[in-house]
Amino acid sequence: MRRWESYFWPLVALVAVLILWRQGVIYSGTKVFPSPFEVQRGLAELIRKGLLWGYIGDSLFRVGSGYTLAIALGIPTGIILGWYPNASSALNPVIQLMRPISPLAWIPLSIVWFGVSNFAAIFLIFMASFFPVVVATMNGVHNVPPMMRNAGVNFGLSPAALFRRVIFPAALPQVLVGLRIALGISWLVVVAAEMIAVDSGLGYLIIDSRNAGKRYDLVIAGMLLIGGIGLCLDLSIRRVELLKSVRWGFRNE
Amino acid sequence: MAQTATTAPERAVEAAKISVRGVSKIFKRDGKEVNVLDNINLEARKGEFVCILGPSGCGKSTLLNIAGGFLKATTGSITIDGEEVNGPDPRRIFVFQERGVFPWMTVEGNIGFGLFKLPKEERRHRIAHYVKLVGLEGFEQAYPQELSGGMKQRVEVARALAVNPDVLYLDEPFGALDSITRLIMRSELLRMWEAERKTILFVTHDIEESVQLADRVVVMSTRPATIRRIVEIDIPHPRDISSPRYLELRDSIFEEIGLAHKV
């Protein structure tokens, strides 16, 4: 595919979807579903009222805090579990039990503990991203080929140096996969968290627009913003995977 | 260090560098005992190139891993310069197939991996020397994924040589390479060996390879592995692989292993 084509066809598809959307709204005569232009006007209104950037900032702040906290605690936990087989065989059943629990199931408890506040949303995002980070790090450390471990030991590395120079870099690609999954889930969860636990942010925008006047143009605008920002987050974390010191771990090139 | 062609009488005087005494290894798998090595006795002189030849799965790698200190013998012991092997040691480096290079480091980073105790300047010097020895000039900043299998194998050999070990253990190092690269790597390895004169234990299942490389070929049996015979390869390097003596030695090993030399 030539360079211009890799931009051209996606653009064509996007325009086609917008046209279909608009014609669909016109032909069906729906009173509920807004057309692209109404959504665009809704967005402009949000900017004019000075709400948009605040909402985006609030959502990103919650994701950023909960996610950072999950990384700060999850990576060390994963390392310990991956490094000490006894720790992992003791704790792994608990982790595997907690992992399939939807982060949203924590909503009632988060409100009991933190009230309607930022902390409740941050807690939910933490719960959403902690387990993927722990499990990926644990597996990454656990799966370091014995050959590499042996090579490190053979050259006389102390346990700390072995960890820093062999185990961690060898596990890093898998850790990054966990970070990316966790970021994706966090962005999904923040919407739900903001619908219930706080009164700002993009999730709040969606639920409030519906509750306070059935403004479906703003609902769709909020959804599109969530999609766009989520895409940007994923693209930026994918850039990290291109660094030469981790690229070897990714087969997708 | 600088001796070029070692002659038989000269070698006989030197004391054993590596001595393997009564080594047996029993693995426990699913409650069953698997006898892998059975009373192996073997010596390698300083600077000698010894090939351990045997069919796949016969336990020759296990023997090498015991010599490297990565496994414990069930009975018997291995001493190097009279000192019992009690774990991995930078004085004896184990070279795996090319998968042992660290993919997150450049060629330079890999070759300098074991040199962390040296001052920066000397480390740079050594790296440059070994990059040159293995012929990877211009690839110092390349990552392993950008290299061919043969080049990765060179990186691994250079990484091992850079820490100036007494002994190199090579475990089927060229097994994953194509046959042309394998031939090139054999002569490269011999060139490095003549330059550095390390004692080498080289595990292979390739009869031709062993006769091309080794001073002595240790022919192992199937499991539980015992030594069937030790064949002295008394042909000076570079070896003419169509010479009568070469063919004679090779065929005697084929016979020893019980293979008719016909396809």
Coordinates of C-alpha atoms in Angstrom, one line a residue:
Chain A
M1 CA 0.0 0.0 0.0
R2 CA 1.3 3.4 -0.9
R3 CA 1.7 6.1 1.7
W4 CA -1.2 8.3 0.7
E5 CA -3.5 5.2 0.5
S6 CA -2.9 4.3 4.1
Y7 CA -4.6 7.6 4.9
F8 CA -7.0 7.9 2.0
W9 CA -9.1 4.8 2.4
P10 CA -9.7 5.1 6.1
L11 CA -10.8 8.7 5.4
V12 CA -13.2 7.5 2.7
A13 CA -14.6 4.9 5.1
L14 CA -15.1 7.6 7.8
V15 CA -16.9 9.9 5.5
A16 CA -19.0 7.0 4.2
V17 CA -20.1 6.2 7.8
L18 CA -20.9 9.8 8.5
I19 CA -23.1 10.0 5.3
L20 CA -24.8 6.7 6.2
W21 CA -25.4 8.0 9.7
R22 CA -26.9 11.2 8.4
Q23 CA -29.1 9.6 5.7
G24 CA -30.2 7.0 8.3
V25 CA -31.4 9.7 10.6
I26 CA -33.2 11.5 7.9
Y27 CA -35.0 8.4 6.4
S28 CA -36.0 6.9 9.7
G29 CA -37.4 10.2 10.9
T30 CA -36.1 9.5 14.4
K31 CA -36.7 12.1 17.1
V32 CA -34.1 10.5 19.5
F33 CA -31.0 9.8 17.5
P34 CA -29.2 12.9 16.5
S35 CA -27.5 13.6 13.1
P36 CA -23.8 14.2 12.8
F37 CA -24.4 17.9 12.6
E38 CA -26.5 18.0 15.8
V39 CA -23.7 16.2 17.5
Q40 CA -21.2 18.7 16.2
R41 CA -23.4 21.5 17.5
G42 CA -23.6 19.8 20.8
L43 CA -19.8 19.6 21.0
A44 CA -19.5 23.3 20.2
E45 CA -22.0 24.1 22.9
L46 CA -20.0 22.1 25.4
I47 CA -16.8 24.0 24.5
R48 CA -18.7 27.3 24.7
K49 CA -20.0 26.5 28.1
G50 CA -16.4 25.6 29.1
L51 CA -17.4 22.1 30.2
L52 CA -15.6 20.0 27.7
W53 CA -12.0 20.4 28.7
G54 CA -12.9 20.1 32.4
Y55 CA -14.7 16.8 31.8
I56 CA -11.9 15.4 29.7
G57 CA -9.4 16.5 32.3
D58 CA -11.4 14.9 35.1
S59 CA -11.7 11.6 33.3
L60 CA -8.0 11.5 32.4
F61 CA -7.0 12.5 35.9
R62 CA -9.0 9.6 37.4
V63 CA -7.6 7.1 34.9
G64 CA -4.1 8.5 35.4
S65 CA -4.3 8.3 39.2
G66 CA -5.9 4.8 39.4
Y67 CA -3.7 3.4 36.7
T68 CA -0.5 4.8 38.1
L69 CA -1.3 3.4 41.5
A70 CA -2.1 0.0 39.9
I71 CA 1.3 0.1 38.2
A72 CA 3.2 1.2 41.3
L73 CA 1.7 -1.6 43.3
G74 CA 1.1 -4.2 40.6
I75 CA 4.5 -4.4 39.1
P76 CA 6.3 -5.1 42.4
T77 CA 3.6 -7.6 43.4
G78 CA 3.9 -9.3 40.0
I79 CA 7.7 -9.4 40.3
I80 CA 7.6 -11.0 43.8
L81 CA 5.0 -13.6 42.6
G82 CA 7.0 -14.4 39.5
W83 CA 10.3 -14.6 41.3
Y84 CA 9.2 -16.7 44.3
P85 CA 7.3 -19.8 43.2
N86 CA 6.1 -20.4 46.7
A87 CA 4.5 -16.9 46.9
S88 CA 2.8 -17.4 43.6
S89 CA 1.4 -20.9 44.4
A90 CA 0.1 -19.5 47.7
L91 CA -1.5 -16.3 46.3
N92 CA -2.3 -17.3 42.7
P93 CA -5.7 -18.9 43.6
V94 CA -6.8 -15.7 45.3
I95 CA -5.7 -13.6 42.3
Q96 CA -7.4 -15.9 39.9
L97 CA -10.5 -15.7 41.9
M98 CA -10.4 -11.9 42.1
R99 CA -9.5 -11.4 38.4
P100 CA -12.8 -12.4 36.7
I101 CA -14.8 -10.1 39.0
S102 CA -15.8 -7.2 36.9
P103 CA -14.4 -3.9 38.3
L104 CA -18.0 -2.6 38.2
A105 CA -18.9 -5.1 40.9
W106 CA -16.9 -3.0 43.3
I107 CA -19.1 0.1 42.7
P108 CA -21.3 -0.5 45.8
L109 CA -18.3 -1.0 48.1
S110 CA -16.4 1.9 46.6
I111 CA -19.3 4.3 47.3
V112 CA -19.6 2.9 50.9
W113 CA -15.9 3.5 51.4
F114 CA -15.3 6.7 49.5
G115 CA -18.7 8.3 49.0
V116 CA -19.5 10.1 45.8
S117 CA -16.0 11.4 45.2
N118 CA -12.9 11.2 43.0
F119 CA -11.5 8.5 45.3
A120 CA -14.4 6.1 44.5
A121 CA -13.7 6.4 40.7
I122 CA -9.9 6.1 41.2
F123 CA -10.5 3.1 43.4
L124 CA -12.5 1.4 40.7
I125 CA -9.9 2.1 38.1
F126 CA -7.2 0.8 40.4
M127 CA -9.2 -2.4 40.8
A128 CA -9.6 -2.7 37.1
S129 CA -6.0 -2.3 36.1
F130 CA -4.2 -3.9 39.1
F131 CA -4.9 -7.5 38.2
P132 CA -3.9 -7.4 34.6
V133 CA -0.7 -5.7 35.6
V134 CA 0.1 -8.2 38.3
V135 CA -0.7 -11.2 36.2
A136 CA 1.3 -10.0 33.2
T137 CA 4.3 -9.1 35.3
M138 CA 4.1 -12.4 37.2
N139 CA 4.0 -14.4 33.9
G140 CA 6.7 -12.2 32.4
V141 CA 9.1 -12.8 35.2
H142 CA 8.2 -16.5 35.4
N143 CA 8.6 -17.1 31.7
V144 CA 12.1 -15.7 31.4
P145 CA 13.9 -18.5 29.5
P146 CA 16.1 -20.5 31.9
M147 CA 18.9 -20.2 29.3
M148 CA 19.0 -16.4 29.9
R149 CA 18.8 -16.7 33.6
N150 CA 21.7 -19.2 33.5
A151 CA 23.7 -17.0 31.2
G152 CA 23.4 -14.2 33.7
V153 CA 24.4 -16.4 36.6
N154 CA 27.3 -17.8 34.6
F155 CA 28.8 -14.3 34.2
G156 CA 28.8 -13.9 38.0
L157 CA 25.9 -11.5 38.5
S158 CA 24.6 -11.0 42.0
P159 CA 20.9 -11.7 42.5
A160 CA 20.1 -8.0 42.4
A161 CA 22.2 -7.5 39.2
L162 CA 20.7 -10.6 37.7
F163 CA 17.2 -9.1 38.3
R164 CA 18.1 -5.7 36.9
R165 CA 20.1 -6.8 33.9
V166 CA 18.4 -10.0 32.8
I167 CA 15.1 -10.8 34.5
F168 CA 13.4 -7.4 34.2
P169 CA 14.4 -6.6 30.6
A170 CA 13.5 -10.1 29.6
A171 CA 10.1 -9.7 31.2
L172 CA 9.5 -6.2 30.0
P173 CA 7.6 -6.9 26.8
Q174 CA 5.1 -9.0 28.6
V175 CA 4.7 -6.4 31.3
L176 CA 4.0 -3.8 28.6
V177 CA 1.3 -6.0 27.2
G178 CA -0.3 -6.0 30.7
L179 CA 0.0 -2.3 30.9
R180 CA -1.7 -1.8 27.6
I181 CA -4.6 -4.1 28.5
A182 CA -4.9 -2.4 31.9
L183 CA -5.0 1.0 30.3
G184 CA -7.8 -0.1 27.9
I185 CA -9.8 -1.6 30.7
S186 CA -9.3 1.6 32.8
W187 CA -10.7 3.7 30.1
L188 CA -13.7 1.5 29.8
V189 CA -14.3 1.5 33.5
V190 CA -13.9 5.3 34.1
V191 CA -17.1 5.8 32.1
A192 CA -19.1 3.5 34.3
A193 CA -17.5 4.9 37.4
E194 CA -18.4 8.4 36.5
M195 CA -22.0 7.5 35.7
I196 CA -22.4 6.5 39.3
A197 CA -19.7 7.7 41.6
V198 CA -19.0 11.3 40.7
D199 CA -20.6 14.4 39.0
S200 CA -18.0 15.3 36.4
G201 CA -16.1 13.6 33.6
L202 CA -17.2 12.1 30.3
G203 CA -19.2 9.3 31.8
Y204 CA -21.1 11.8 33.9
L205 CA -21.6 13.9 30.7
I206 CA -23.3 11.0 29.0
I207 CA -25.6 10.0 31.9
D208 CA -26.4 13.6 32.9
S209 CA -27.2 14.6 29.3
R210 CA -29.8 11.8 29.1
N211 CA -31.2 12.4 32.6
A212 CA -31.3 16.2 32.5
G213 CA -33.2 16.7 29.2
K214 CA -32.7 13.8 26.9
R215 CA -29.9 15.5 25.1
Y216 CA -28.9 12.6 22.9
D217 CA -26.7 14.8 20.8
L218 CA -24.5 15.3 23.9
V219 CA -24.7 11.6 24.6
I220 CA -23.3 10.7 21.2
A221 CA -20.7 13.5 21.5
G222 CA -19.5 12.0 24.8
M223 CA -19.3 8.6 23.3
L224 CA -17.3 9.8 20.3
L225 CA -14.9 11.7 22.7
I226 CA -14.4 8.5 24.7
G227 CA -13.6 6.6 21.6
G228 CA -11.2 9.2 20.3
I229 CA -9.3 9.6 23.5
G230 CA -9.2 5.8 24.1
L231 CA -7.7 5.4 20.6
C232 CA -5.1 8.1 21.4
L233 CA -4.2 6.3 24.7
D234 CA -3.8 3.0 23.0
L235 CA -1.7 4.5 20.2
S236 CA 0.6 6.2 22.6
I237 CA 1.2 3.1 24.7
R238 CA 1.8 1.2 21.4
R239 CA 4.6 3.6 20.6
V240 CA 6.5 2.3 23.7
E241 CA 6.4 -1.1 22.2
L242 CA 8.5 0.1 19.3
L243 CA 11.5 1.0 21.5
K244 CA 14.3 -1.2 20.3
S245 CA 15.0 -2.6 23.8
V246 CA 11.5 -4.2 23.9
R247 CA 10.6 -4.6 20.2
W248 CA 12.0 -8.1 20.1
G249 CA 9.2 -9.2 22.4
F250 CA 6.5 -8.3 19.9
R251 CA 5.8 -10.5 16.9
N252 CA 3.4 -8.1 15.2
E253 CA 5.8 -6.4 12.8
Chain B
M1 CA 49.0 -19.2 25.2
A2 CA 50.8 -18.6 21.9
Q3 CA 51.5 -22.2 21.0
T4 CA 50.3 -22.8 17.5
A5 CA 50.1 -26.5 16.7
T6 CA 50.1 -28.7 19.8
T7 CA 51.9 -32.0 19.2
A8 CA 51.0 -35.1 21.0
P9 CA 54.0 -35.5 23.3
E10 CA 53.8 -31.8 24.4
R11 CA 50.2 -32.3 25.4
A12 CA 50.8 -35.4 27.4
V13 CA 53.0 -33.5 29.8
E14 CA 50.3 -31.1 30.7
A15 CA 48.1 -31.9 33.7
A16 CA 44.4 -32.4 33.2
K17 CA 42.4 -29.2 33.2
I18 CA 39.0 -30.8 33.5
S19 CA 38.6 -34.1 35.1
V20 CA 35.3 -35.9 35.3
R21 CA 35.4 -38.7 37.8
G22 CA 32.7 -41.4 38.1
V23 CA 29.8 -39.0 37.2
S24 CA 26.4 -40.4 37.2
K25 CA 23.1 -38.6 37.0
I26 CA 19.7 -39.9 37.9
F27 CA 16.6 -37.7 37.2
K28 CA 13.4 -38.3 39.0
R29 CA 10.4 -37.9 36.6
D30 CA 6.9 -38.6 37.6
G31 CA 8.2 -40.7 40.5
K32 CA 10.3 -42.8 38.1
E33 CA 14.0 -42.7 38.1
V34 CA 15.7 -42.1 34.8
N35 CA 19.3 -43.0 34.6
V36 CA 20.9 -40.5 32.3
L37 CA 24.6 -40.7 32.9
D38 CA 26.4 -43.8 34.1
N39 CA 29.8 -43.6 35.6
I40 CA 31.5 -41.1 33.2
N41 CA 35.3 -40.7 33.5
L42 CA 36.9 -38.2 31.3
E43 CA 39.8 -35.8 31.2
A44 CA 40.6 -32.7 29.1
R45 CA 44.0 -31.1 29.0
K46 CA 44.5 -27.4 29.1
G47 CA 43.8 -25.9 25.7
E48 CA 42.4 -29.1 24.4
F49 CA 39.3 -29.2 22.1
V50 CA 37.2 -32.1 23.2
C51 CA 34.0 -33.1 21.4
I52 CA 31.3 -35.1 23.2
L53 CA 29.5 -36.9 20.5
G54 CA 26.3 -38.9 21.0
P55 CA 22.7 -39.3 19.8
S56 CA 20.1 -36.8 20.8
G57 CA 18.8 -37.2 24.3
C58 CA 21.7 -39.4 25.4
G59 CA 22.7 -37.1 28.3
K60 CA 25.6 -35.3 26.8
S61 CA 24.1 -32.0 27.5
T62 CA 23.4 -33.1 31.0
L63 CA 27.1 -33.8 31.4
L64 CA 28.0 -30.4 30.1
N65 CA 25.5 -28.8 32.5
I66 CA 27.1 -30.6 35.4
A67 CA 30.5 -29.4 34.2
G68 CA 29.1 -25.9 34.0
G69 CA 27.7 -26.1 37.5
F70 CA 24.1 -25.8 36.5
L71 CA 23.2 -29.3 37.6
K72 CA 24.5 -31.5 40.4
A73 CA 25.9 -34.9 39.7
T74 CA 24.1 -37.7 41.5
T75 CA 27.4 -39.4 42.2
G76 CA 31.0 -38.5 41.3
S77 CA 32.5 -35.1 40.7
I78 CA 34.0 -32.8 38.2
T79 CA 37.2 -30.8 39.0
I80 CA 38.8 -28.0 37.1
D81 CA 42.4 -27.3 38.0
G82 CA 41.8 -29.6 40.9
E83 CA 39.0 -27.5 42.2
E84 CA 35.5 -29.1 42.4
V85 CA 32.8 -27.5 40.3
N86 CA 30.2 -26.2 42.8
G87 CA 28.1 -23.9 40.6
P88 CA 28.4 -21.6 37.7
D89 CA 31.5 -19.5 37.5
P90 CA 32.7 -16.8 35.1
R91 CA 35.9 -18.7 34.6
R92 CA 34.0 -21.2 32.6
I93 CA 31.3 -19.9 30.2
F94 CA 28.5 -21.9 28.8
V95 CA 27.5 -21.1 25.2
F96 CA 24.1 -22.0 24.1
Q97 CA 22.5 -22.0 20.7
E98 CA 22.2 -18.5 19.4
R99 CA 19.0 -18.0 21.5
G100 CA 21.2 -17.2 24.4
V101 CA 22.0 -13.7 23.3
F102 CA 20.1 -11.0 25.1
P103 CA 17.6 -9.5 22.6
W104 CA 17.2 -6.2 24.5
M105 CA 20.9 -5.3 24.1
T106 CA 22.9 -4.3 21.2
V107 CA 25.8 -6.4 19.9
E108 CA 28.1 -4.2 22.0
G109 CA 26.0 -4.5 25.1
N110 CA 25.9 -8.3 24.7
I111 CA 29.6 -8.6 24.2
G112 CA 30.3 -6.4 27.2
F113 CA 27.7 -8.1 29.4
G114 CA 30.2 -9.9 31.6
L115 CA 32.7 -7.0 31.8
F116 CA 30.8 -5.1 34.5
K117 CA 33.8 -5.2 36.9
L118 CA 36.2 -3.5 34.5
P119 CA 36.8 0.2 34.3
K120 CA 34.9 1.9 31.4
E121 CA 37.9 2.5 29.2
E122 CA 39.1 -1.1 29.4
R123 CA 35.6 -2.4 28.8
R124 CA 35.3 -0.4 25.7
H125 CA 38.7 -1.7 24.6
R126 CA 37.8 -5.4 25.2
I127 CA 34.5 -5.0 23.4
A128 CA 36.1 -3.5 20.4
H129 CA 38.7 -6.3 20.4
Y130 CA 36.1 -9.1 20.4
V131 CA 33.8 -7.4 18.0
K132 CA 36.7 -7.5 15.6
L133 CA 37.7 -11.1 16.5
V134 CA 34.2 -12.3 15.5
G135 CA 34.0 -10.1 12.5
L136 CA 31.1 -7.9 13.5
E137 CA 32.6 -4.5 12.9
G138 CA 29.9 -2.1 11.8
F139 CA 27.2 -4.0 13.8
E140 CA 28.1 -2.8 17.2
Q141 CA 24.9 -0.9 17.6
A142 CA 22.7 -3.5 16.0
Y143 CA 20.1 -5.5 18.0
P144 CA 20.1 -9.3 17.8
Q145 CA 16.8 -9.3 15.9
E146 CA 18.5 -7.5 13.1
L147 CA 21.2 -10.2 12.8
S148 CA 21.3 -13.5 11.1
G149 CA 21.6 -16.8 13.1
G150 CA 25.3 -17.0 12.4
M151 CA 25.9 -13.5 13.5
K152 CA 24.0 -14.0 16.7
Q153 CA 26.1 -17.1 17.4
R154 CA 29.2 -15.0 16.9
V155 CA 27.9 -12.5 19.4
E156 CA 27.4 -15.2 21.9
V157 CA 30.9 -16.7 21.4
A158 CA 32.4 -13.2 21.7
R159 CA 30.4 -12.5 24.9
A160 CA 31.9 -15.7 26.3
L161 CA 35.4 -15.0 25.2
A162 CA 35.4 -11.4 26.4
V163 CA 35.4 -12.4 30.0
N164 CA 38.6 -14.4 29.3
P165 CA 37.4 -17.7 30.7
D166 CA 39.7 -20.8 31.0
V167 CA 37.0 -23.1 29.7
L168 CA 34.2 -22.8 27.1
Y169 CA 31.3 -25.2 27.1
L170 CA 29.5 -25.3 23.8
D171 CA 26.2 -27.1 23.7
E172 CA 25.4 -27.9 20.1
P173 CA 26.1 -24.2 19.3
F174 CA 25.6 -24.5 15.6
G175 CA 22.6 -26.8 15.7
A176 CA 20.1 -24.1 14.6
L177 CA 22.2 -22.8 11.7
D178 CA 21.9 -23.7 8.1
S179 CA 24.6 -26.1 6.8
I180 CA 26.7 -23.5 5.0
T181 CA 26.7 -21.1 7.9
R182 CA 27.6 -24.0 10.2
L183 CA 30.7 -24.8 8.1
I184 CA 31.8 -21.2 8.2
M185 CA 31.2 -21.0 12.0
R186 CA 33.3 -24.1 12.5
S187 CA 36.3 -22.6 10.9
E188 CA 35.6 -19.4 12.7
L189 CA 35.5 -21.2 16.0
L190 CA 38.8 -22.9 15.2
R191 CA 40.4 -19.6 14.3
M192 CA 39.3 -18.1 17.7
W193 CA 40.4 -21.2 19.5
E194 CA 43.9 -21.0 17.9
A195 CA 44.0 -17.3 18.9
E196 CA 42.9 -17.8 22.5
R197 CA 43.6 -21.4 23.3
K198 CA 40.7 -22.0 25.7
T199 CA 39.9 -25.5 26.8
I200 CA 36.7 -26.4 25.0
L201 CA 34.1 -29.0 25.7
F202 CA 31.9 -29.1 22.7
V203 CA 28.7 -31.2 22.6
T204 CA 27.3 -32.3 19.3
H205 CA 25.4 -35.1 17.6
D206 CA 27.1 -34.4 14.3
I207 CA 29.9 -36.9 13.5
E208 CA 31.5 -34.8 10.8
E209 CA 31.5 -31.8 13.0
S210 CA 33.3 -33.6 15.8
V211 CA 36.0 -35.0 13.5
Q212 CA 36.5 -31.6 11.9
L213 CA 36.9 -29.7 15.2
A214 CA 38.2 -31.8 18.0
D215 CA 41.5 -33.0 19.3
R216 CA 39.6 -35.9 20.8
V217 CA 36.1 -37.2 20.2
V218 CA 34.3 -38.8 23.1
V219 CA 31.7 -41.2 21.7
M220 CA 28.8 -41.7 24.0
S221 CA 26.2 -44.5 24.0
T222 CA 22.5 -44.0 24.2
R223 CA 20.9 -43.6 27.6
P224 CA 22.1 -44.2 30.2
A225 CA 25.1 -42.7 28.6
T226 CA 28.5 -44.3 29.0
I227 CA 31.6 -43.5 27.1
R228 CA 32.0 -46.1 24.3
R229 CA 35.3 -44.9 23.0
I230 CA 37.6 -41.9 22.9
V231 CA 39.0 -41.2 19.4
E232 CA 42.1 -39.1 19.0
I233 CA 41.9 -37.0 15.9
D234 CA 45.6 -36.7 14.9
I235 CA 45.1 -34.4 11.9
P236 CA 46.6 -30.9 12.1
H237 CA 44.4 -27.9 11.3
P238 CA 43.3 -26.9 8.8
R239 CA 41.9 -30.3 8.1
D240 CA 41.4 -31.7 4.7
I241 CA 38.0 -33.3 5.0
S242 CA 38.6 -35.6 2.0
S243 CA 42.0 -36.9 3.2
P244 CA 42.2 -40.7 3.8
R245 CA 43.0 -40.2 7.5
Y246 CA 39.9 -38.0 8.0
L247 CA 37.7 -40.4 6.2
E248 CA 39.2 -43.3 8.2
L249 CA 38.6 -41.6 11.5
R250 CA 35.1 -40.5 10.6
D251 CA 34.1 -44.0 9.4
S252 CA 35.5 -45.6 12.5
I253 CA 33.1 -43.4 14.5
F254 CA 30.2 -44.2 12.2
E255 CA 31.0 -47.8 12.8
E256 CA 31.3 -47.3 16.5
I257 CA 27.8 -45.8 16.7
G258 CA 26.5 -48.7 14.5
L259 CA 25.6 -46.8 11.5
A260 CA 26.2 -48.2 8.0
H261 CA 27.8 -45.3 6.1
K262 CA 25.3 -45.5 3.3
V263 CA 22.2 -43.4 2.7

